């Protein structure tokens, strides 16, 4: 398996698809990378030569923010929002949806599995 920036990319897929296994590289960026590095996008990743892999790694380091650096940058952005106490930061802190979605129903991805709370028992007539 070819290795780029500490990530094993799959052998049996075309290069432009294999590059999307890197965090921060989507289909469009993968095609751009292949074009800039002078690599045919449909060539399988296992058929890449060492110099082609080196060109890809150099391009990724120089022109793109990917993998650990991008993850760190995202975490810093969220930490900044939390620290300044803005609305988005509070939503991150509480583990609720950040971008205006409803929370009365749905929102299970952010809130986690349901936590059932016992309902109020009706006041019984004492006659």
PDB file of C-alpha atoms in Angstrom:
ATOM      1  CA  UNK A   1       0.000   0.000   0.000  1.00  0.00           C
ATOM      2  CA  UNK A   2       1.368   3.417  -0.866  1.00  0.00           C
ATOM      3  CA  UNK A   3       1.766   5.692   2.118  1.00  0.00           C
ATOM      4  CA  UNK A   4       1.183   9.448   2.005  1.00  0.00           C
ATOM      5  CA  UNK A   5       1.453  11.708   5.066  1.00  0.00           C
ATOM      6  CA  UNK A   6       1.243   8.710   7.390  1.00  0.00           C
ATOM      7  CA  UNK A   7      -1.916   7.284   5.782  1.00  0.00           C
ATOM      8  CA  UNK A   8      -2.100   4.067   3.783  1.00  0.00           C
ATOM      9  CA  UNK A   9      -4.043   4.688   0.597  1.00  0.00           C
ATOM     10  CA  UNK A  10      -5.779   1.682  -1.017  1.00  0.00           C
ATOM     11  CA  UNK A  11      -3.908  -0.216  -3.746  1.00  0.00           C
ATOM     12  CA  UNK A  12      -6.770  -1.385  -5.879  1.00  0.00           C
ATOM     13  CA  UNK A  13      -8.446   1.968  -6.525  1.00  0.00           C
ATOM     14  CA  UNK A  14      -7.644   4.672  -9.059  1.00  0.00           C
ATOM     15  CA  UNK A  15      -5.247   7.314  -7.766  1.00  0.00           C
ATOM     16  CA  UNK A  16      -7.851  10.094  -7.730  1.00  0.00           C
ATOM     17  CA  UNK A  17     -10.120   7.917  -5.549  1.00  0.00           C
ATOM     18  CA  UNK A  18      -7.303   6.703  -3.292  1.00  0.00           C
ATOM     19  CA  UNK A  19      -6.254  10.268  -2.506  1.00  0.00           C
ATOM     20  CA  UNK A  20      -9.686  10.977  -1.018  1.00  0.00           C
ATOM     21  CA  UNK A  21      -8.734   8.697   1.897  1.00  0.00           C
ATOM     22  CA  UNK A  22      -6.627  11.600   3.190  1.00  0.00           C
ATOM     23  CA  UNK A  23      -8.479  13.891   5.602  1.00  0.00           C
ATOM     24  CA  UNK A  24      -9.164  17.165   3.830  1.00  0.00           C
ATOM     25  CA  UNK A  25      -8.860  15.805   0.272  1.00  0.00           C
ATOM     26  CA  UNK A  26     -12.110  15.399  -1.660  1.00  0.00           C
ATOM     27  CA  UNK A  27     -12.728  14.319  -5.249  1.00  0.00           C
ATOM     28  CA  UNK A  28     -12.057  17.764  -6.718  1.00  0.00           C
ATOM     29  CA  UNK A  29      -8.824  18.304  -4.799  1.00  0.00           C
ATOM     30  CA  UNK A  30      -7.684  14.771  -5.707  1.00  0.00           C
ATOM     31  CA  UNK A  31      -8.163  15.508  -9.421  1.00  0.00           C
ATOM     32  CA  UNK A  32      -6.262  18.813  -9.007  1.00  0.00           C
ATOM     33  CA  UNK A  33      -3.393  16.982  -7.290  1.00  0.00           C
ATOM     34  CA  UNK A  34      -3.161  14.399 -10.073  1.00  0.00           C
ATOM     35  CA  UNK A  35      -3.121  17.158 -12.693  1.00  0.00           C
ATOM     36  CA  UNK A  36      -0.454  19.234 -10.889  1.00  0.00           C
ATOM     37  CA  UNK A  37       1.734  16.182 -10.233  1.00  0.00           C
ATOM     38  CA  UNK A  38       1.391  14.980 -13.825  1.00  0.00           C
ATOM     39  CA  UNK A  39      -0.177  11.662 -12.857  1.00  0.00           C
ATOM     40  CA  UNK A  40      -2.961   9.953 -14.793  1.00  0.00           C
ATOM     41  CA  UNK A  41      -6.002   9.923 -12.414  1.00  0.00           C
ATOM     42  CA  UNK A  42      -7.217   6.505 -13.584  1.00  0.00           C
ATOM     43  CA  UNK A  43      -3.909   4.699 -12.854  1.00  0.00           C
ATOM     44  CA  UNK A  44      -4.166   2.358  -9.867  1.00  0.00           C
ATOM     45  CA  UNK A  45      -2.404   3.477  -6.702  1.00  0.00           C
ATOM     46  CA  UNK A  46      -0.263   0.307  -6.606  1.00  0.00           C
ATOM     47  CA  UNK A  47       1.228   1.275 -10.007  1.00  0.00           C
ATOM     48  CA  UNK A  48       2.531   4.649  -8.785  1.00  0.00           C
ATOM     49  CA  UNK A  49       6.301   5.008  -8.802  1.00  0.00           C
ATOM     50  CA  UNK A  50       8.325   6.363  -5.891  1.00  0.00           C
ATOM     51  CA  UNK A  51       9.018   9.685  -7.639  1.00  0.00           C
ATOM     52  CA  UNK A  52       5.272  10.175  -8.314  1.00  0.00           C
ATOM     53  CA  UNK A  53       4.475   9.529  -4.655  1.00  0.00           C
ATOM     54  CA  UNK A  54       7.211  11.977  -3.663  1.00  0.00           C
ATOM     55  CA  UNK A  55       5.733  14.633  -5.995  1.00  0.00           C
ATOM     56  CA  UNK A  56       2.283  14.103  -4.471  1.00  0.00           C
ATOM     57  CA  UNK A  57       3.664  14.347  -0.928  1.00  0.00           C
ATOM     58  CA  UNK A  58       5.574  17.529  -1.786  1.00  0.00           C
ATOM     59  CA  UNK A  59       2.480  19.115  -3.338  1.00  0.00           C
ATOM     60  CA  UNK A  60       0.341  18.212  -0.337  1.00  0.00           C
ATOM     61  CA  UNK A  61       2.909  19.667   2.091  1.00  0.00           C
ATOM     62  CA  UNK A  62       3.414  22.845   0.116  1.00  0.00           C
ATOM     63  CA  UNK A  63      -0.045  23.815  -1.166  1.00  0.00           C
ATOM     64  CA  UNK A  64      -2.683  22.101   0.967  1.00  0.00           C
ATOM     65  CA  UNK A  65      -3.697  21.862   4.614  1.00  0.00           C
ATOM     66  CA  UNK A  66      -4.517  18.190   5.206  1.00  0.00           C
ATOM     67  CA  UNK A  67      -4.482  15.427   7.830  1.00  0.00           C
ATOM     68  CA  UNK A  68      -3.033  16.331  11.277  1.00  0.00           C
ATOM     69  CA  UNK A  69      -2.491  20.000  10.500  1.00  0.00           C
ATOM     70  CA  UNK A  70      -6.120  20.412   9.332  1.00  0.00           C
ATOM     71  CA  UNK A  71      -7.488  18.491  12.332  1.00  0.00           C
ATOM     72  CA  UNK A  72      -5.439  20.694  14.658  1.00  0.00           C
ATOM     73  CA  UNK A  73      -6.665  23.847  12.904  1.00  0.00           C
ATOM     74  CA  UNK A  74     -10.316  22.723  13.222  1.00  0.00           C
ATOM     75  CA  UNK A  75      -9.867  21.952  16.920  1.00  0.00           C
ATOM     76  CA  UNK A  76      -8.299  25.382  17.487  1.00  0.00           C
ATOM     77  CA  UNK A  77     -11.197  27.103  15.712  1.00  0.00           C
ATOM     78  CA  UNK A  78     -13.726  25.310  17.930  1.00  0.00           C
ATOM     79  CA  UNK A  79     -11.667  26.042  21.064  1.00  0.00           C
ATOM     80  CA  UNK A  80     -11.605  29.739  20.113  1.00  0.00           C
ATOM     81  CA  UNK A  81     -15.407  29.777  19.782  1.00  0.00           C
ATOM     82  CA  UNK A  82     -15.730  28.116  23.191  1.00  0.00           C
ATOM     83  CA  UNK A  83     -13.310  30.536  24.830  1.00  0.00           C
ATOM     84  CA  UNK A  84     -14.978  33.709  23.605  1.00  0.00           C
ATOM     85  CA  UNK A  85     -18.335  32.380  24.779  1.00  0.00           C
ATOM     86  CA  UNK A  86     -20.266  33.013  21.588  1.00  0.00           C
ATOM     87  CA  UNK A  87     -23.475  31.155  20.788  1.00  0.00           C
ATOM     88  CA  UNK A  88     -21.753  28.655  18.498  1.00  0.00           C
ATOM     89  CA  UNK A  89     -19.160  27.981  21.208  1.00  0.00           C
ATOM     90  CA  UNK A  90     -21.878  27.316  23.785  1.00  0.00           C
ATOM     91  CA  UNK A  91     -23.576  24.856  21.424  1.00  0.00           C
ATOM     92  CA  UNK A  92     -20.260  23.042  20.922  1.00  0.00           C
ATOM     93  CA  UNK A  93     -19.695  22.967  24.679  1.00  0.00           C
ATOM     94  CA  UNK A  94     -23.155  21.500  25.343  1.00  0.00           C
ATOM     95  CA  UNK A  95     -22.941  18.983  22.510  1.00  0.00           C
ATOM     96  CA  UNK A  96     -25.976  20.357  20.673  1.00  0.00           C
ATOM     97  CA  UNK A  97     -26.409  21.179  16.969  1.00  0.00           C
ATOM     98  CA  UNK A  98     -24.439  24.281  16.054  1.00  0.00           C
ATOM     99  CA  UNK A  99     -26.003  25.422  12.792  1.00  0.00           C
ATOM    100  CA  UNK A 100     -29.608  26.131  13.696  1.00  0.00           C
ATOM    101  CA  UNK A 101     -31.133  22.667  13.386  1.00  0.00           C
ATOM    102  CA  UNK A 102     -34.144  21.747  15.481  1.00  0.00           C
ATOM    103  CA  UNK A 103     -33.579  19.844  18.714  1.00  0.00           C
ATOM    104  CA  UNK A 104     -37.091  18.966  19.851  1.00  0.00           C
ATOM    105  CA  UNK A 105     -36.948  15.908  17.619  1.00  0.00           C
ATOM    106  CA  UNK A 106     -33.985  14.512  15.691  1.00  0.00           C
ATOM    107  CA  UNK A 107     -30.482  15.884  16.533  1.00  0.00           C
ATOM    108  CA  UNK A 108     -29.514  12.365  17.629  1.00  0.00           C
ATOM    109  CA  UNK A 109     -26.102  12.577  15.999  1.00  0.00           C
ATOM    110  CA  UNK A 110     -25.049  15.417  18.301  1.00  0.00           C
ATOM    111  CA  UNK A 111     -27.067  14.494  21.388  1.00  0.00           C
ATOM    112  CA  UNK A 112     -26.354  10.757  21.334  1.00  0.00           C
ATOM    113  CA  UNK A 113     -28.835   7.961  22.054  1.00  0.00           C
ATOM    114  CA  UNK A 114     -32.110   8.823  23.774  1.00  0.00           C
ATOM    115  CA  UNK A 115     -32.055   9.205  27.520  1.00  0.00           C
ATOM    116  CA  UNK A 116     -35.595   8.448  28.605  1.00  0.00           C
ATOM    117  CA  UNK A 117     -36.899  10.568  31.457  1.00  0.00           C
ATOM    118  CA  UNK A 118     -39.888   9.385  33.468  1.00  0.00           C
ATOM    119  CA  UNK A 119     -42.935  11.505  32.706  1.00  0.00           C
ATOM    120  CA  UNK A 120     -45.049  13.242  35.328  1.00  0.00           C
ATOM    121  CA  UNK A 121     -47.717  11.092  36.822  1.00  0.00           C
ATOM    122  CA  UNK A 122     -51.186  12.584  36.553  1.00  0.00           C
ATOM    123  CA  UNK A 123     -52.687  13.993  39.734  1.00  0.00           C
ATOM    124  CA  UNK A 124     -55.371  11.518  40.712  1.00  0.00           C
ATOM    125  CA  UNK A 125     -58.711  12.685  42.001  1.00  0.00           C
ATOM    126  CA  UNK A 126     -58.981  11.871  45.666  1.00  0.00           C
ATOM    127  CA  UNK A 127     -62.757  11.524  46.163  1.00  0.00           C
TER     128      UNK A 127
END
